[in-house]
Coordinates of C-alpha atoms in Angstrom, one line a residue:
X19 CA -171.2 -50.9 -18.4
X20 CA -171.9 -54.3 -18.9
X21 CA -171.6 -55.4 -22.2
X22 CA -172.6 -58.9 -22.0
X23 CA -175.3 -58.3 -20.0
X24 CA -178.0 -59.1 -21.7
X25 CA -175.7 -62.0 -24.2
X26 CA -177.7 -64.8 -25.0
X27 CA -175.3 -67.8 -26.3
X28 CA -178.1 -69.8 -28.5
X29 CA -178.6 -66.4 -30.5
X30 CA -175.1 -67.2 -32.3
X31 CA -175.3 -69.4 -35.8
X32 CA -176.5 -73.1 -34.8
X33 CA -173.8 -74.3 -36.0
X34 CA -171.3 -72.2 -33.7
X35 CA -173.4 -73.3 -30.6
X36 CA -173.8 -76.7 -31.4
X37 CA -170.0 -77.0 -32.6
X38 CA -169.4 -75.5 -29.1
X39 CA -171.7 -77.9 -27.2
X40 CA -169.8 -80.7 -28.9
X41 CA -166.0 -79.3 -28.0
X42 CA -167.4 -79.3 -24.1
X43 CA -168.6 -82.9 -24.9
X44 CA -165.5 -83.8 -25.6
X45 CA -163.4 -81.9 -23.5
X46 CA -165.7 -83.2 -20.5
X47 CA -166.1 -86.5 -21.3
X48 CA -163.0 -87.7 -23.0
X49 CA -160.0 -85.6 -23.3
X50 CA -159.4 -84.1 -19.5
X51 CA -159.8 -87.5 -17.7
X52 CA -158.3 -89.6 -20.7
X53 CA -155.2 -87.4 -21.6
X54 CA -154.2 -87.1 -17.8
X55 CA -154.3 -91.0 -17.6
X56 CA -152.3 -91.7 -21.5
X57 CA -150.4 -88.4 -22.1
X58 CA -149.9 -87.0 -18.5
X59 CA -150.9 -83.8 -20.4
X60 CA -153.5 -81.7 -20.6
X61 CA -153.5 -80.1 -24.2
X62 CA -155.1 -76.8 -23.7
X63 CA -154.8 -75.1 -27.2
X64 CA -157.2 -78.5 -28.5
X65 CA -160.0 -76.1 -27.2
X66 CA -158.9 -73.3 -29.5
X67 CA -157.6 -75.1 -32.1
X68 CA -160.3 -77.4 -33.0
X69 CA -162.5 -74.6 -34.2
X70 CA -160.5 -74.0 -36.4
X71 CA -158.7 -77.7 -37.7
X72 CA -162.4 -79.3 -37.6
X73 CA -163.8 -78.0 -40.3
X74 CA -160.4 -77.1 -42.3
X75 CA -159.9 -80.9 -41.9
X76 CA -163.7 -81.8 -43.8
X77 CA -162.1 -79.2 -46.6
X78 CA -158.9 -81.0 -46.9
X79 CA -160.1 -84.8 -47.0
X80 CA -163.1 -83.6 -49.5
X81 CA -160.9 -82.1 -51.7
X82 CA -158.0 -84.6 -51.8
X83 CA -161.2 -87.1 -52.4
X84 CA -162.3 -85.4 -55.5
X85 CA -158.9 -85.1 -57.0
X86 CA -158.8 -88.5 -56.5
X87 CA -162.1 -89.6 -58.2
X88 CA -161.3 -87.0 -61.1
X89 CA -157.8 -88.8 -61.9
X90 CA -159.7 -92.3 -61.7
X91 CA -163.0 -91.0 -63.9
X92 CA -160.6 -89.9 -66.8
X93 CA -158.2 -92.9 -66.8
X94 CA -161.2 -95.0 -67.1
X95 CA -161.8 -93.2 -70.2
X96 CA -158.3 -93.0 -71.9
X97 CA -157.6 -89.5 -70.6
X98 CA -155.0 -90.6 -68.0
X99 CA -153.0 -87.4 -68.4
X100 CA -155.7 -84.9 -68.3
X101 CA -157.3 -86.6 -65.2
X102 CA -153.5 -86.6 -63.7
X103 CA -153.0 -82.7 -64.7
X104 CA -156.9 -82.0 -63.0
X105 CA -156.3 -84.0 -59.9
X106 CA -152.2 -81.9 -59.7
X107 CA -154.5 -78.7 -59.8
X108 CA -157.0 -79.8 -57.3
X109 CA -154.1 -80.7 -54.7
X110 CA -152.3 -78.0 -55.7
X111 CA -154.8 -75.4 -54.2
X112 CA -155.5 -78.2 -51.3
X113 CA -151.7 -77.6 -50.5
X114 CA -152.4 -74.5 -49.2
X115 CA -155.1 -75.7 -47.1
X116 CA -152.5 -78.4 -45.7
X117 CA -150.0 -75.8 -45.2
X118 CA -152.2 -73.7 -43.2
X119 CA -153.5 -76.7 -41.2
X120 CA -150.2 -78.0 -40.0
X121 CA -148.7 -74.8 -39.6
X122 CA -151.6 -73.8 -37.1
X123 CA -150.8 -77.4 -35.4
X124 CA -147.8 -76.2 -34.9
X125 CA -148.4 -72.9 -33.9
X126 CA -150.6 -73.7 -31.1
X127 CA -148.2 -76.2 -30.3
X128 CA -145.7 -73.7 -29.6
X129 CA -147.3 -71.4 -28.2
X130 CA -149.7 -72.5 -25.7
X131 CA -149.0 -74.7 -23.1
X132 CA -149.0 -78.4 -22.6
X133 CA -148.9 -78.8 -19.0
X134 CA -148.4 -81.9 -17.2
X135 CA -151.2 -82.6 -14.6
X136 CA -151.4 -85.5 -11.8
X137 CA -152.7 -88.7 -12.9
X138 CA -156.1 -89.7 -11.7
X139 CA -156.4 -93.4 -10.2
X140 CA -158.8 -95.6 -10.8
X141 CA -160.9 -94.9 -7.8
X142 CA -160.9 -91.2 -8.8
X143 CA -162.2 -92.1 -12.8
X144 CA -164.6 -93.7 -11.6
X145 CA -165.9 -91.3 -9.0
X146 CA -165.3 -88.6 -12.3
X147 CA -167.2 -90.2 -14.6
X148 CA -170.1 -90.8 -11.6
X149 CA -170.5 -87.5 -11.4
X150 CA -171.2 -87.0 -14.6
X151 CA -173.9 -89.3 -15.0
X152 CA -175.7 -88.1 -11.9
X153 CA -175.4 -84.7 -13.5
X154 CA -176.7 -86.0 -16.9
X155 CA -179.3 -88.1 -15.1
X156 CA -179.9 -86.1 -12.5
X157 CA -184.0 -86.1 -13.2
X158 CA -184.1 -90.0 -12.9
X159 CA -182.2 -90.3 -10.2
X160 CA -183.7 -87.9 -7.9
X161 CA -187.3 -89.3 -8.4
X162 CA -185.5 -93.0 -7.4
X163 CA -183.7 -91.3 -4.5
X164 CA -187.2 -89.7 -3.7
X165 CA -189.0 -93.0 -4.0
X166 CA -186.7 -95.1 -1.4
X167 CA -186.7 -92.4 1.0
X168 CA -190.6 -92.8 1.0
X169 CA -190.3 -96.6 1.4
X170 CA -187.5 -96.0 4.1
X171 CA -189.7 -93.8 5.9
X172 CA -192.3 -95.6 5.8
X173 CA -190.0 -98.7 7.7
X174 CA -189.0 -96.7 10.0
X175 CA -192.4 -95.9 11.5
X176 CA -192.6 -98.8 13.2
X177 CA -191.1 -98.7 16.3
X178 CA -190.2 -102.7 16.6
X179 CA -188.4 -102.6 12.9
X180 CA -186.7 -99.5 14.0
X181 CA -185.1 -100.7 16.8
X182 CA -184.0 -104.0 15.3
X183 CA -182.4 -101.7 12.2
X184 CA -180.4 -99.4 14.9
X185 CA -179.5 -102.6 17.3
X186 CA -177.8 -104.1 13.7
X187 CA -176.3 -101.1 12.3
X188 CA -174.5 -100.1 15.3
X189 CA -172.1 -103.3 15.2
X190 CA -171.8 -103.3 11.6
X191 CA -170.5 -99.8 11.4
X192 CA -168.2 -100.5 14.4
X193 CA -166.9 -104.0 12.2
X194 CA -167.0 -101.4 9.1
X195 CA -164.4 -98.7 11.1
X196 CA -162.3 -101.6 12.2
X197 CA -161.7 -102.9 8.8
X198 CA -161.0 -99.1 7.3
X199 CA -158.5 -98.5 10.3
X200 CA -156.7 -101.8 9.9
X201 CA -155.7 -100.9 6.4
X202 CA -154.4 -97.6 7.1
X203 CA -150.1 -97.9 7.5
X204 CA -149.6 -97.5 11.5
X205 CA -146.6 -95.3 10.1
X206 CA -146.0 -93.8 7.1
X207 CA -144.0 -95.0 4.1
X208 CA -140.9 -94.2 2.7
X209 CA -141.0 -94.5 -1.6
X210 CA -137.5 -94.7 -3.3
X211 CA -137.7 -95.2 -7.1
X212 CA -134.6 -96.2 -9.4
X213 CA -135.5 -95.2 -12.6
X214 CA -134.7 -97.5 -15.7
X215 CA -132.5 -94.6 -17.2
X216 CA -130.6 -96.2 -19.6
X217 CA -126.7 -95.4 -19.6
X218 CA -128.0 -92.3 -16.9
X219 CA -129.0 -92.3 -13.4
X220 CA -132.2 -90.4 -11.4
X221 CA -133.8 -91.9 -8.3
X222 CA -137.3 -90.0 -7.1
X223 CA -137.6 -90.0 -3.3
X224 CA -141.3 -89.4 -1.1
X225 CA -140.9 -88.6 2.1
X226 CA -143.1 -90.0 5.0
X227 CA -143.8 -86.4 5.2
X228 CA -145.0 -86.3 1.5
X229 CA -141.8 -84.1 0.4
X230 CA -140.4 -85.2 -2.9
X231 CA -136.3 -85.4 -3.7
X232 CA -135.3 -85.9 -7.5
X233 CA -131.7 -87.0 -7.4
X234 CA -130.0 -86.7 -11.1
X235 CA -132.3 -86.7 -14.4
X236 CA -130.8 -89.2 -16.7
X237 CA -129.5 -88.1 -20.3
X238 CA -130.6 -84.9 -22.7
X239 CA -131.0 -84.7 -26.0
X240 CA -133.6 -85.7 -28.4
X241 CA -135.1 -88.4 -26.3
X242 CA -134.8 -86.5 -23.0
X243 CA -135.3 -88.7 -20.7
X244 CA -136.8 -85.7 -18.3
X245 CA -139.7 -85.0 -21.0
X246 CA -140.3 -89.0 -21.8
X247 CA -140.1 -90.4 -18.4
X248 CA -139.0 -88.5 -15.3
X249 CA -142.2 -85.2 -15.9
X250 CA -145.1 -88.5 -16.5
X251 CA -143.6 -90.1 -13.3
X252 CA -144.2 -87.2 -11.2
X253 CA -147.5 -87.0 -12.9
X254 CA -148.5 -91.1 -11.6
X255 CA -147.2 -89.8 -8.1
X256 CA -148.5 -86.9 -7.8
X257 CA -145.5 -84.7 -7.1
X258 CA -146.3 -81.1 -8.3
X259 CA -143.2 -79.3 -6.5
X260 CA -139.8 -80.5 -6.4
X261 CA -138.3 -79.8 -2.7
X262 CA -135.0 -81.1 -3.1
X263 CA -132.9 -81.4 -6.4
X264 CA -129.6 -83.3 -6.7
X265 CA -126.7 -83.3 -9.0
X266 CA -124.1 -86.0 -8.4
X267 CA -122.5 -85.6 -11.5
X268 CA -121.9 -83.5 -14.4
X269 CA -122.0 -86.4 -16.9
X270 CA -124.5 -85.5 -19.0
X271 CA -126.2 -89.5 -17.9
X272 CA -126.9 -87.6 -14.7
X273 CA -127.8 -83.7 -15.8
X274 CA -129.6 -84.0 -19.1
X275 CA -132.9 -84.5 -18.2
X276 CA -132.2 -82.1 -15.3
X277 CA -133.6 -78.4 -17.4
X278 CA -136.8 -79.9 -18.9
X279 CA -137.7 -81.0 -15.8
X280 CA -137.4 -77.6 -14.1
X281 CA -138.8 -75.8 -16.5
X282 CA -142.1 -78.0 -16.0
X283 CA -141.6 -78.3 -11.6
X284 CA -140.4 -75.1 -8.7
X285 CA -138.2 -76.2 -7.1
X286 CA -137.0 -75.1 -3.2
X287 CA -133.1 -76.2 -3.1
X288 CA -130.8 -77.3 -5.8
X289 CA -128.1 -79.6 -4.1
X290 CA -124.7 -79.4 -6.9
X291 CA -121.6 -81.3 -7.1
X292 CA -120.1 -77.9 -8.3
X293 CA -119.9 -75.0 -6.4
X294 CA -122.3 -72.3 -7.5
X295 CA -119.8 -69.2 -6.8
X296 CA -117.4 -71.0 -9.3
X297 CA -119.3 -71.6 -11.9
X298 CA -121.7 -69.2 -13.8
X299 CA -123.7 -68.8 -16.8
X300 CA -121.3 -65.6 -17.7
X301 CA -118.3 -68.3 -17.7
X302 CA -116.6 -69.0 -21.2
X303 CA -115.4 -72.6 -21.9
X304 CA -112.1 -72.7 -21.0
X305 CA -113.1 -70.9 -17.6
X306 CA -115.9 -74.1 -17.4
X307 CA -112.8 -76.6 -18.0
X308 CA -110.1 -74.9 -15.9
X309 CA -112.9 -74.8 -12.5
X310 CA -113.7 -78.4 -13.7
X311 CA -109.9 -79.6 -12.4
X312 CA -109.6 -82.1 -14.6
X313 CA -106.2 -82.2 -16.5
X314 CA -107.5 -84.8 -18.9
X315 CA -110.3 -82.9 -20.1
X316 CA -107.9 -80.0 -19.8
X317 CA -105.3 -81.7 -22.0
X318 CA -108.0 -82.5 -24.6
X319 CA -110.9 -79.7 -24.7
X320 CA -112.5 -80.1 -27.9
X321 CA -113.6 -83.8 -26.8
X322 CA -117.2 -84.4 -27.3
X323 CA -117.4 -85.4 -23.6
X324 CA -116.0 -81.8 -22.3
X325 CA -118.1 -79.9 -24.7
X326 CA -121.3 -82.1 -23.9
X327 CA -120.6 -81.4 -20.2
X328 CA -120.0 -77.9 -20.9
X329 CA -123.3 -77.5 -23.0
X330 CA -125.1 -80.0 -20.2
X331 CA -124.2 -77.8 -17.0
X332 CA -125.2 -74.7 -19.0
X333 CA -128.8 -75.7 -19.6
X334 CA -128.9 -76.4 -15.9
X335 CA -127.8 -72.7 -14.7
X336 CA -129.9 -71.5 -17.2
X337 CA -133.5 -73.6 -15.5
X338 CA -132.1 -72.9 -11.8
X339 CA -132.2 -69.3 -13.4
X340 CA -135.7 -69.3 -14.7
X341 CA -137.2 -71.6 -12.3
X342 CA -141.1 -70.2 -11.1
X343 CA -139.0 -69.9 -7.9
X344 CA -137.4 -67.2 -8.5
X345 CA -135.7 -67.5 -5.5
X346 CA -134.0 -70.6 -6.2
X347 CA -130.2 -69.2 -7.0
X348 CA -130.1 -67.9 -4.0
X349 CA -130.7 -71.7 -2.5
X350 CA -128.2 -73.0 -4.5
X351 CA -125.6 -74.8 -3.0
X352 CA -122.3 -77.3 -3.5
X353 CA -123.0 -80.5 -1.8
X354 CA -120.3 -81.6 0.5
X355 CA -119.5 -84.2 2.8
X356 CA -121.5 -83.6 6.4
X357 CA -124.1 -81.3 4.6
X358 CA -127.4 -82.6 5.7
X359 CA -129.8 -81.8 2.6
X360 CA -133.2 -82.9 4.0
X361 CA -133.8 -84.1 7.6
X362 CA -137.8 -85.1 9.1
X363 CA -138.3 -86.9 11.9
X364 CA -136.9 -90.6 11.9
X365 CA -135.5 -89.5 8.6
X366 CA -132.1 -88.0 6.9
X367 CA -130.7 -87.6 3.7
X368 CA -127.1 -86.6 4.0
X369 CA -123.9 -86.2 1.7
X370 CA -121.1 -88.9 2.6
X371 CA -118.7 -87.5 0.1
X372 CA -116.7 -85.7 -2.0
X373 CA -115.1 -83.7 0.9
X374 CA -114.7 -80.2 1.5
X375 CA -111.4 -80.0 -0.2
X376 CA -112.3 -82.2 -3.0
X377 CA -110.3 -85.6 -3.7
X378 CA -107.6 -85.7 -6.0
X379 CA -107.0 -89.4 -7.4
X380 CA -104.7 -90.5 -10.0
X381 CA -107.4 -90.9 -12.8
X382 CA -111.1 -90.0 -13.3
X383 CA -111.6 -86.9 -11.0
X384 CA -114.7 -85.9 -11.8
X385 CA -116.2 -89.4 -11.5
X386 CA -114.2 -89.6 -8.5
X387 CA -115.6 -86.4 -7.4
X388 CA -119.4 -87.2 -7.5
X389 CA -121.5 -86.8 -4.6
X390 CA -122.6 -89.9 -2.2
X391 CA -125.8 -89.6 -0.4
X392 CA -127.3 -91.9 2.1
X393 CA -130.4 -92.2 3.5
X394 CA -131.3 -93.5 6.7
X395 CA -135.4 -94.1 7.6
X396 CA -135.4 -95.4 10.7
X397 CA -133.5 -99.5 10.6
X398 CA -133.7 -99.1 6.3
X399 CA -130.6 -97.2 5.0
X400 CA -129.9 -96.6 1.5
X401 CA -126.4 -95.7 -0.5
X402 CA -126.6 -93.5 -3.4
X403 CA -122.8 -93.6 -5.0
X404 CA -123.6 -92.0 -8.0
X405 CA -120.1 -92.4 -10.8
X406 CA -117.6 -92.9 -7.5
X407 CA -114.7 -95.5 -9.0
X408 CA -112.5 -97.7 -6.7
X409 CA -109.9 -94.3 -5.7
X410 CA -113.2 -92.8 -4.3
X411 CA -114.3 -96.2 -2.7
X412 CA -111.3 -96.5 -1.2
X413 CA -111.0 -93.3 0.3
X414 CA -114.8 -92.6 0.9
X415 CA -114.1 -96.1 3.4
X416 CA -111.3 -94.9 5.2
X417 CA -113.5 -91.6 6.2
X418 CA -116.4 -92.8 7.0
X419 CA -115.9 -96.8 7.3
X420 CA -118.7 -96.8 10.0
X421 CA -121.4 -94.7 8.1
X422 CA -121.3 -96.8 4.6
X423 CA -123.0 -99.8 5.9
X424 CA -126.4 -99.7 3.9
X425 CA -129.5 -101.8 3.6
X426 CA -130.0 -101.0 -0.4
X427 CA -126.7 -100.0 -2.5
X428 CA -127.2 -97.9 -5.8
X429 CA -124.0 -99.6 -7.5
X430 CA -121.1 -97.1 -8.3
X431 CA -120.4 -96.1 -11.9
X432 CA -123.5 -98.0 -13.2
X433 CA -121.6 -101.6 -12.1
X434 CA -118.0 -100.6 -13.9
X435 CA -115.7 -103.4 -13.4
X436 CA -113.2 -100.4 -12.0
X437 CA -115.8 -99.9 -9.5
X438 CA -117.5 -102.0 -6.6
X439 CA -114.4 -103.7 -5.0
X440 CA -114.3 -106.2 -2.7
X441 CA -113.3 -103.8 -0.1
X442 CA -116.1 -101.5 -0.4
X443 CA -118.9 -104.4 -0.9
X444 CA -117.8 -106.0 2.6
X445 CA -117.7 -102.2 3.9
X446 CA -121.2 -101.3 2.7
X447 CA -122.6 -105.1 3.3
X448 CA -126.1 -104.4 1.2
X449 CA -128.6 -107.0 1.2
X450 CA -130.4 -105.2 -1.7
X451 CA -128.1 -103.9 -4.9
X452 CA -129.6 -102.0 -7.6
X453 CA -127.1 -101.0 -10.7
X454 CA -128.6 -98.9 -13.4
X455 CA -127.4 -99.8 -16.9
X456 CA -127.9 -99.7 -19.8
X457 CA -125.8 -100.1 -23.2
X458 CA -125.8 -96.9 -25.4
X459 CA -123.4 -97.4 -28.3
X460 CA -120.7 -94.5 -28.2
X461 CA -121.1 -93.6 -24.7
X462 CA -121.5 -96.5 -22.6
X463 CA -119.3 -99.6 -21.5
X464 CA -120.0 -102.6 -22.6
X465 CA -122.1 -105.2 -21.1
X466 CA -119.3 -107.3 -20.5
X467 CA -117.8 -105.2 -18.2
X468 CA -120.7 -105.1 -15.6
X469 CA -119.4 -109.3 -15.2
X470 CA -116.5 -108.7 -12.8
X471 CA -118.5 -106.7 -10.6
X472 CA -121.7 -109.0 -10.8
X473 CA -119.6 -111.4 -9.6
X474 CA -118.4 -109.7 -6.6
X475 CA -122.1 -109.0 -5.6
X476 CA -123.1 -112.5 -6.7
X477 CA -121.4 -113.4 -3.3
X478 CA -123.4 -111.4 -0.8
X479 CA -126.5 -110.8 -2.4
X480 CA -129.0 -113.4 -3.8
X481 CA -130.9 -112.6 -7.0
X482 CA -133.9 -112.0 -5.7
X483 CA -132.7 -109.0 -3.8
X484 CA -130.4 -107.7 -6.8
X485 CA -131.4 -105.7 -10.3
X486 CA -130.6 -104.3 -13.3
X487 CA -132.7 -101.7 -15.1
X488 CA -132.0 -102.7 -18.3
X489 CA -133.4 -106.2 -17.5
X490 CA -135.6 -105.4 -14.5
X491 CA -137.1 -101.9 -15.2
X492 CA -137.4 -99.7 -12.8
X493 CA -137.1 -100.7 -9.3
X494 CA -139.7 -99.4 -6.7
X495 CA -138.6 -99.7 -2.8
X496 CA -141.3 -99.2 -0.2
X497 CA -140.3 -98.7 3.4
X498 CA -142.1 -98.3 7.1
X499 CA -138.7 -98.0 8.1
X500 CA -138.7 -101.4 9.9
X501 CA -138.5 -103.7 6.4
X502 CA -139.0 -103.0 3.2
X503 CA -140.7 -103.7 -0.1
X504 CA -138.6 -104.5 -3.2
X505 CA -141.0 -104.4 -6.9
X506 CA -139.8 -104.1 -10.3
X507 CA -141.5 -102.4 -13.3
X508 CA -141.1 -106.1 -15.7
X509 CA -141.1 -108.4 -12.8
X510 CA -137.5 -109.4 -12.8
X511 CA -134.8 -109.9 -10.1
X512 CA -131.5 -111.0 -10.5
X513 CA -128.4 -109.9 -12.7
X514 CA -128.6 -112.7 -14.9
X515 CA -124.6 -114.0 -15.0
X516 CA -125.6 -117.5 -13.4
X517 CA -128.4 -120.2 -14.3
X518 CA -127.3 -121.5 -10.5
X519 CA -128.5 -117.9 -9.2
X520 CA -132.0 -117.7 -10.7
X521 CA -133.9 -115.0 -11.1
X522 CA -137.4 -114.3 -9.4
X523 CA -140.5 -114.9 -11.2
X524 CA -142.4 -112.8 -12.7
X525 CA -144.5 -109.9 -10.5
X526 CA -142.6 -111.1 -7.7
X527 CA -143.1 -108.7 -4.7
X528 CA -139.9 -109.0 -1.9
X529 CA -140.7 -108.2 1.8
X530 CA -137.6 -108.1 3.7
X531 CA -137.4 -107.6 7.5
X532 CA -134.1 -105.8 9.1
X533 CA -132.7 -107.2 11.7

């Protein structure tokens, strides 16, 4: 009935247990804390996998070490080719050995997961690797602990010391609580974080209410920018579930990252610029470009870009699809102008455009077509314009001229000189501009046409309240709702078009009051 009942673990070959004991050693000790802080990852098939690449590995290096001294013995002696045809042998059968080792690398890669897991701070590695010593120590430390009780005991039976050690500790624990309380926010913070996404967009969000809003996730590919940079994000802040998920764009800058990411996170509402009863993963291409209502793309639909967007947007059905909430295609919807996607109190994230009946400009629908957000915490607003040219400007100001006005402005169309016009600027008035940007050879503009619209913000904003990711890094915004924090990942401010502008130094920390 119980099989293991009466197991004993040290009865297996001493070299099993103490091979065992040495894996825990290193699990314990090294590779849980440590990966979670490097790799944001906690490989799990090491555990398996080391029983068997450990010693497989002492087989491999020995052997490739004798083949070795065998070709150098024989040289030495004028039998070069013999040592060279003993030494081909040797490696020949250690080949197989190789073969097996990296094909089981590779195996367990595959196979078992990798998952991402929160990042500890430094407070909680230390507290960790406490624990562990009192564990290892615990023998030590208890006949210490039992040794000062005796001596504190022994104080405390005198009546006089006593009193004078209650009459001091009262006050100091009463300064002790006032210091603790005086550090804690009064009212919690809002985070907004523009990620340095290259030629691509993605902004993370934290609620006061600690619910987390991912809008766009940069590029795909081989160097997806979900994998590299938006999964070890969540894993510094701690976000484990993805409430809200925004798509401004179909560009594949703005969607790429988007299906690693939710194959890794659940998410509770996907927010699209497309409209989920149009578009499904049953569609075939041409159906994809005729919904899209582009004529260019129409006109010309074996361009890369079509095909990439095509390819892109399938992916994404595909992750909303096999989320771990399963229920999440039946929360997915277009994102329109008035839809409210997330709303606490003092807080709102709403959609300012495209409108119900979509926009039809000249030129560039799609761009033209993406979804604004805006954000409004209390006196700190923020404008997300995602690809939006000067059409969509245009028209997005004669709609809603009064809602625009924005403390922090996410530049249109990553700073396009078609973009950001004068209009739109006065309309928004930001006194913080991010533009995210980056130069990707093939795909991007060049960094020469980010000048005209520099300029433009060159008037209203000072440097020290404007970035660029690609010179900046990523740009952190922290906000009680009353003013706000401005921090970038290199230290940088400033778009760099005028020595007369300056740029902030390095590390510097902005804290701007809104009046």
């Amino acid at each position: 009935k119980y099989p293991l009942k009466n197991f004993d673990f040290v009865s297996l070959p001493k070299y099993f247990v103490q091979f065992t004991y040495a894996q825990m050693a290193i699990q314990i000790g090294m590779m849980i804390p440590l990966s979670a802080v490097y790799f944001k990852m906690f490989p799990v098939s090491g555990i398996y996998a080391n029983y068997i690449a450990i010693p497989l590995i002492g087989y491999i290096v020995q052997l490739g070490l004798i083949a070795d001294l065998f070709e150098l013995l024989f040289s030495s002696i004028g039998l070069a080719t013999l040592g060279l045809k003993i030494a081909f042998l040797i490696n020949s059968a250690n080949y197989i050995f190789s073969k097996f080792f990296l094909d089981m690398a590779h195996f367990f890669a595959i196979r078992f997961p990798y998952p991402f897991v929160e990042t500890p701070t430094a407070t909680e590695m230390v507290l960790y690797y406490t624990a562990i010593m009192v564990f290892i120590l615990y023998k030590p430390i208890f006949y210490l602990l039992e040794g000062f009780y005796y001596q504190v005991r022994d104080i405390f039976s005198v009546p006089e010391v006593r009193k004078k050690i209650i009459y001091g500790a009262v006050p100091g624990f009463v300064i002790v609580l006032t210091l603790y309380f005086s550090f804690i926010p009064q009212k919690p913070n809002l985070k907004v974080v523009f990620l340095d996404a290259g030629f691509g967009s993605s902004v993370i969000i934290q609620t006061p209410k600690g619910k987390n809003i991912l809008i766009d996730g940069g590029s795909g590919g081989g160097w997806n920018f979900g994998t590299s940079t938006i999964l070890p994000v969540f894993s510094k802040y701690k976000i484990m579930k993805i409430d809200r998920l925004v798509l401004t764009s179909p560009e594949t800058g703005n969607i790429g990252g988007l299906p690693s990411v939710m194959e890794k996170k659940p998410v509770d509402e996907v927010w699209d610029v497309f409209d989920p009863k149009k578009f499904s993963l049953d569609m075939t291409y041409n159906q994809f470009l005729t919904n899209l209502g582009d004529w260019k793309l129409s006109l010309t639909p074996y361009d890369n870009r079509a095909s990439q967007m095509y390819s892109d947007y399938y992916e994404f059905l595909k992750a909303i699809e096999n989320n771990a909430n399963k229920d999440l295609p039946k929360k997915h919807y277009r994102a329109k102008a008035g839809d409210i996607i997330y709303e606490e109190k003092g807080l709102k994230l709403s959609v300012l455009w495209p409108p119900a009946e979509g926009f039809q400009p000249g030129e560039d629908i799609l761009d033209n077509n993406s979804v604004v957000l805006k954000l409004v915490y209390g006196k700190v607003s923020f404008l997300f314009t995602s690809n939006i040219k000067r059409d969509a400007e245009w028209a997005l100001i004669d709609k809603s001229s009064g809602t625009v006005k924005s403390t922090v402005l996410l530049a249109p169309s990553h700073g396009h000189k078609y973009a950001s016009t004068n209009e739109f600027i006065r309309a928004v008035s930001p006194e913080a501009v991010i533009i995210q940007f980056g130069y990707l050879k093939g795909r991007s503009f060049y960094e020469s046409d980010l000048v005209p619209a520099l300029e433009r913000y060159a008037v209203c904003v000072s440097s020290t309240q404007s970035c660029r990711t690609d010179t900046s890094g990523s740009v952190e915004i922290i906000s009680d709702g009353e003013k706000y924090n401005l921090s970038t990942k290199l230290g940088r401010t400033g778009f760099g078009i005028s020595s007369a502008q300056g740029e902030a130094g390095a590390g510097e920390s902005l804290n701007i009051g809104i009046q």
